[in-house]
Short mmCIF file of C-alpha atoms in Angstrom, two decimals:
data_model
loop_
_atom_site.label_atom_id
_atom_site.label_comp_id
_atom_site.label_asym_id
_atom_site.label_seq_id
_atom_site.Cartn_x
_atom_site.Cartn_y
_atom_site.Cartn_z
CA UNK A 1 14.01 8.50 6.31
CA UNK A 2 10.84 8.46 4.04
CA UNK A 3 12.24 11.77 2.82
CA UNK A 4 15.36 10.91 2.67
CA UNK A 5 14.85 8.21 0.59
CA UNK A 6 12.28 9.49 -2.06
CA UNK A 7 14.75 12.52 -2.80
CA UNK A 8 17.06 10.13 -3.88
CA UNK A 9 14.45 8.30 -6.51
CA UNK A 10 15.54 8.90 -9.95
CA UNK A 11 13.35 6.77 -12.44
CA UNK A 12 15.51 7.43 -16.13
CA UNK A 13 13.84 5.18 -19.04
CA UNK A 14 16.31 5.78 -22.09
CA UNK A 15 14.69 4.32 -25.09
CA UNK A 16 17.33 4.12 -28.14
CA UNK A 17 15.30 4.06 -31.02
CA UNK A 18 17.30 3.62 -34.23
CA UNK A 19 16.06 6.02 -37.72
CA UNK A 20 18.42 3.74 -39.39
CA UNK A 21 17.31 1.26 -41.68
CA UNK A 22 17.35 -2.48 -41.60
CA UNK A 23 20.59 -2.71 -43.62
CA UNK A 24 22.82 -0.05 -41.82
CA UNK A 25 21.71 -1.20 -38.09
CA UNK A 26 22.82 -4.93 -38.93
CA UNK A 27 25.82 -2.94 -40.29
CA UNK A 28 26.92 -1.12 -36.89
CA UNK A 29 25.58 -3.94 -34.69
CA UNK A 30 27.80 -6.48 -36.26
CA UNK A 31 31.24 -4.00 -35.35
CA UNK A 32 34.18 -5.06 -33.89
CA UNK A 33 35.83 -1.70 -33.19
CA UNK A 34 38.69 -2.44 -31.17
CA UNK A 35 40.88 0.04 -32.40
CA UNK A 36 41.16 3.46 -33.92
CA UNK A 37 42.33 1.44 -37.59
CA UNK A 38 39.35 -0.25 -37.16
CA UNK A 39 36.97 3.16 -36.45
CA UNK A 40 39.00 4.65 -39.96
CA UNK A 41 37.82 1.23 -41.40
CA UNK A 42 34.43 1.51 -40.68
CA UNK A 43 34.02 5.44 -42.05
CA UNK A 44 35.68 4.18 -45.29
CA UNK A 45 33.26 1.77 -45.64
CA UNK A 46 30.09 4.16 -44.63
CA UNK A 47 32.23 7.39 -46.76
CA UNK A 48 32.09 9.19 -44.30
CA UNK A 49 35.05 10.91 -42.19
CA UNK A 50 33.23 11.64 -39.47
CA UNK A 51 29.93 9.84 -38.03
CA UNK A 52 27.37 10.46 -34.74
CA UNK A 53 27.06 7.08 -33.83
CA UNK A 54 24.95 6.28 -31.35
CA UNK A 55 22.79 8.95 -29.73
CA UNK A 56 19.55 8.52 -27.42
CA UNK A 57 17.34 9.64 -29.27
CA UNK A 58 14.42 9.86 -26.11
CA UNK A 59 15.07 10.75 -22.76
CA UNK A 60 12.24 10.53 -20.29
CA UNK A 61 12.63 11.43 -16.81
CA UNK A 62 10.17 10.79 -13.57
CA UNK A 63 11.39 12.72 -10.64
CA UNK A 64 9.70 13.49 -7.11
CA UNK A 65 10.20 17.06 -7.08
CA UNK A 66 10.20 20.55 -8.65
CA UNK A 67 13.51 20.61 -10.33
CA UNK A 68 16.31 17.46 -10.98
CA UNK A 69 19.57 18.07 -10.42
CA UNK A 70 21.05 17.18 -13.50
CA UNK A 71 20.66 14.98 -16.85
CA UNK A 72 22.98 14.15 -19.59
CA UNK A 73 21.50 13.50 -23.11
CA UNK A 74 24.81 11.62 -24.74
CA UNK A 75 25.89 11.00 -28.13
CA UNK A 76 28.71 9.25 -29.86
CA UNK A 77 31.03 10.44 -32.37
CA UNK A 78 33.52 8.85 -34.90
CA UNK A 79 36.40 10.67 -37.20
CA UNK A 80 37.93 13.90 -37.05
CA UNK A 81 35.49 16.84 -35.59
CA UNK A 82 36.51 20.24 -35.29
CA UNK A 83 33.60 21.74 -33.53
CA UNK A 84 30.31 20.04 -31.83
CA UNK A 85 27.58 22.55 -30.72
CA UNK A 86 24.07 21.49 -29.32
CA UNK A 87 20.75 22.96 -30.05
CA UNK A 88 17.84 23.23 -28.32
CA UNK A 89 14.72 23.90 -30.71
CA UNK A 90 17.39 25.29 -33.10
CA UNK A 91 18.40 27.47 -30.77
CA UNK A 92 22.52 27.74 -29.74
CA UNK A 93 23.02 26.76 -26.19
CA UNK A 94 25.37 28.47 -24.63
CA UNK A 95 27.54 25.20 -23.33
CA UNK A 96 31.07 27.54 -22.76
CA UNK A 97 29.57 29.75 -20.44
CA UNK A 98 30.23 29.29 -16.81
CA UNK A 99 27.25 31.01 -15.04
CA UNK A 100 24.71 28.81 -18.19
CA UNK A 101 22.61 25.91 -17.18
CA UNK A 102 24.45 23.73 -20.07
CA UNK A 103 27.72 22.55 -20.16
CA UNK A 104 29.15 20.51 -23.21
CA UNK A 105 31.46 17.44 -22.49
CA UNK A 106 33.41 14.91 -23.76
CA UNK A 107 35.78 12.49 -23.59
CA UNK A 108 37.77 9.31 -25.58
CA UNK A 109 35.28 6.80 -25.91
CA UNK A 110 36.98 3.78 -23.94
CA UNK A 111 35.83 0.11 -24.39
CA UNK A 112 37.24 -3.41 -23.38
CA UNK A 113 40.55 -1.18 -22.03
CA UNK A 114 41.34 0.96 -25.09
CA UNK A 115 40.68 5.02 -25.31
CA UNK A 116 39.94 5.80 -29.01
CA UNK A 117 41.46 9.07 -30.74
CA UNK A 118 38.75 8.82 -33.13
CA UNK A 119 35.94 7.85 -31.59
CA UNK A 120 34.63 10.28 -28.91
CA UNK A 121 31.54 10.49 -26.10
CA UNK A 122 30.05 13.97 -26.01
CA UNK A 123 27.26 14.87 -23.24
CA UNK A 124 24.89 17.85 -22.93
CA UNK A 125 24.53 18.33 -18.91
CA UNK A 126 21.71 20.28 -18.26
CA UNK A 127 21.75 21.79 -14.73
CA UNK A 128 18.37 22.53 -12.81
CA UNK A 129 15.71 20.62 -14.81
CA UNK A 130 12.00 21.33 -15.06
CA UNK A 131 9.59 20.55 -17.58
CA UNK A 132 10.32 23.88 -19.02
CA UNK A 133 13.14 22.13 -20.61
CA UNK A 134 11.19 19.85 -22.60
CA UNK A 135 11.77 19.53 -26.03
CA UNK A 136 14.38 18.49 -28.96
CA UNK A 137 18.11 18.78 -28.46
CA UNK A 138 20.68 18.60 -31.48
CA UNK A 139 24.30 17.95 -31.78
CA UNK A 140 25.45 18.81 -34.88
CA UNK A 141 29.38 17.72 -35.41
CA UNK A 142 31.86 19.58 -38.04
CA UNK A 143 34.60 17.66 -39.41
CA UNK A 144 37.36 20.20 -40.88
CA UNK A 145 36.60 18.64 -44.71
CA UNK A 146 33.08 20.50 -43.74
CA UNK A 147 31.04 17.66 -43.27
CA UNK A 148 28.43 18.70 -40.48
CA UNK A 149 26.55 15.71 -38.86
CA UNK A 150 23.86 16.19 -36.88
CA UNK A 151 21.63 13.60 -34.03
CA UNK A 152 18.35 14.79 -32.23
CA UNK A 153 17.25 13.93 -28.73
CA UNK A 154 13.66 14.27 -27.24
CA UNK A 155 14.20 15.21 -23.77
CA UNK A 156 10.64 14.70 -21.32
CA UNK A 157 10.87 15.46 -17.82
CA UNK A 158 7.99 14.84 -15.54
CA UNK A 159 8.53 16.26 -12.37
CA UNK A 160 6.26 16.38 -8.81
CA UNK A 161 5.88 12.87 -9.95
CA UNK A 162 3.91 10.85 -7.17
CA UNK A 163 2.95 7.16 -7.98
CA UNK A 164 1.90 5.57 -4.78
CA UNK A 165 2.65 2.14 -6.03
CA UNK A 166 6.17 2.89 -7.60
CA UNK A 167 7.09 4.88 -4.39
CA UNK A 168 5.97 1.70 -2.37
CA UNK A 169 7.70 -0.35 -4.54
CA UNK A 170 11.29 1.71 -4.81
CA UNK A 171 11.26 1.61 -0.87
CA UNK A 172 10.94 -2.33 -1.38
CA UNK A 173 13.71 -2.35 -3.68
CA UNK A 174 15.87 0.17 -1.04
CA UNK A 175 14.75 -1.81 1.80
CA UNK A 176 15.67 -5.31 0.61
CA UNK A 177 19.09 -3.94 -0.57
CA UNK A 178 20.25 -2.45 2.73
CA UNK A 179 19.55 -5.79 4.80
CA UNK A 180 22.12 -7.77 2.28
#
């Protein structure tokens, strides 16, 4: 069960740490974007007709063994985009590609029951991690006026990662959930 258990452990700290300055992060944290009007709204006011949002901008990963299944690194996009590619130490990745490691999603961004038109979630899934895919990842966004946009994520995976005392204390935490 010991086994079991630890394969499942996934410790993901995501650390959003915002380049923006004071002005423009009271700015975006004072939205009320409950509609794509509102999304146009807010590019007007930034000029800008298309905008990466929000992206986590460190990704650090603990995991018990060799290689993790899977991560997404996830960024948010407003306006009109015509293309999105990702980057990996400005380097294409090859995201259309069936047989790669990397696959490039996205979908409507949806919040308090509305799916925007303008307002989109993109994810980079990396397949098979290992710490040989440390490093920075970029999406860079086109918009079809040109306007290429662009958000970096630090990705760090640790992996064979043994800590006695956060094993012991995940078990704890799986333990006391299963006798609820």
């Amino acid at each position: 069960m010991k086994a079991a258990f630890t394969t499942a452990l996934l410790l993901i700290m995501l650390l959003d740490i915002n380049i923006a300055d004071a002005r423009k992060r009271k700015k975006r944290t004072d939205l009320e974007l409950n509609s794509d009007a509102d999304v146009l709204e807010y590019l007007e006011r930034q000029e800008q007709d298309m905008l990466i949002f929000k992206c986590k901008r460190l990704v650090m990963v603990k995991w018990l063994h060799s290689v993790l299944p899977y991560i997404d690194l996830q960024c948010q996009v407003m306006g009109d985009v015509i293309e999105v590619q990702w980057f990996y130490n400005d380097t294409l990745l090859d995201t259309g590609n069936m047989a790669s490691r990397h696959m490039s999603l996205s979908q409507p961004h949806y919040r308090k029951g509305t799916f925007y038109d303008k307002w989109f979630d993109y994810k980079l899934r990396l397949l098979q991690v290992t710490e040989k895919d440390n490093g920075w990842y970029t999406i860079k966004a086109k918009s079809p006026q040109g306007l290429v946009e662009q958000g970096i994520v630090l990705l760090e995976v640790k992996t064979n990662y043994s800590d006695d005392k956060w094993i012991e204390w995940m078990e704890k935490v799986y333990k006391d959930s299963s006798d609820m």
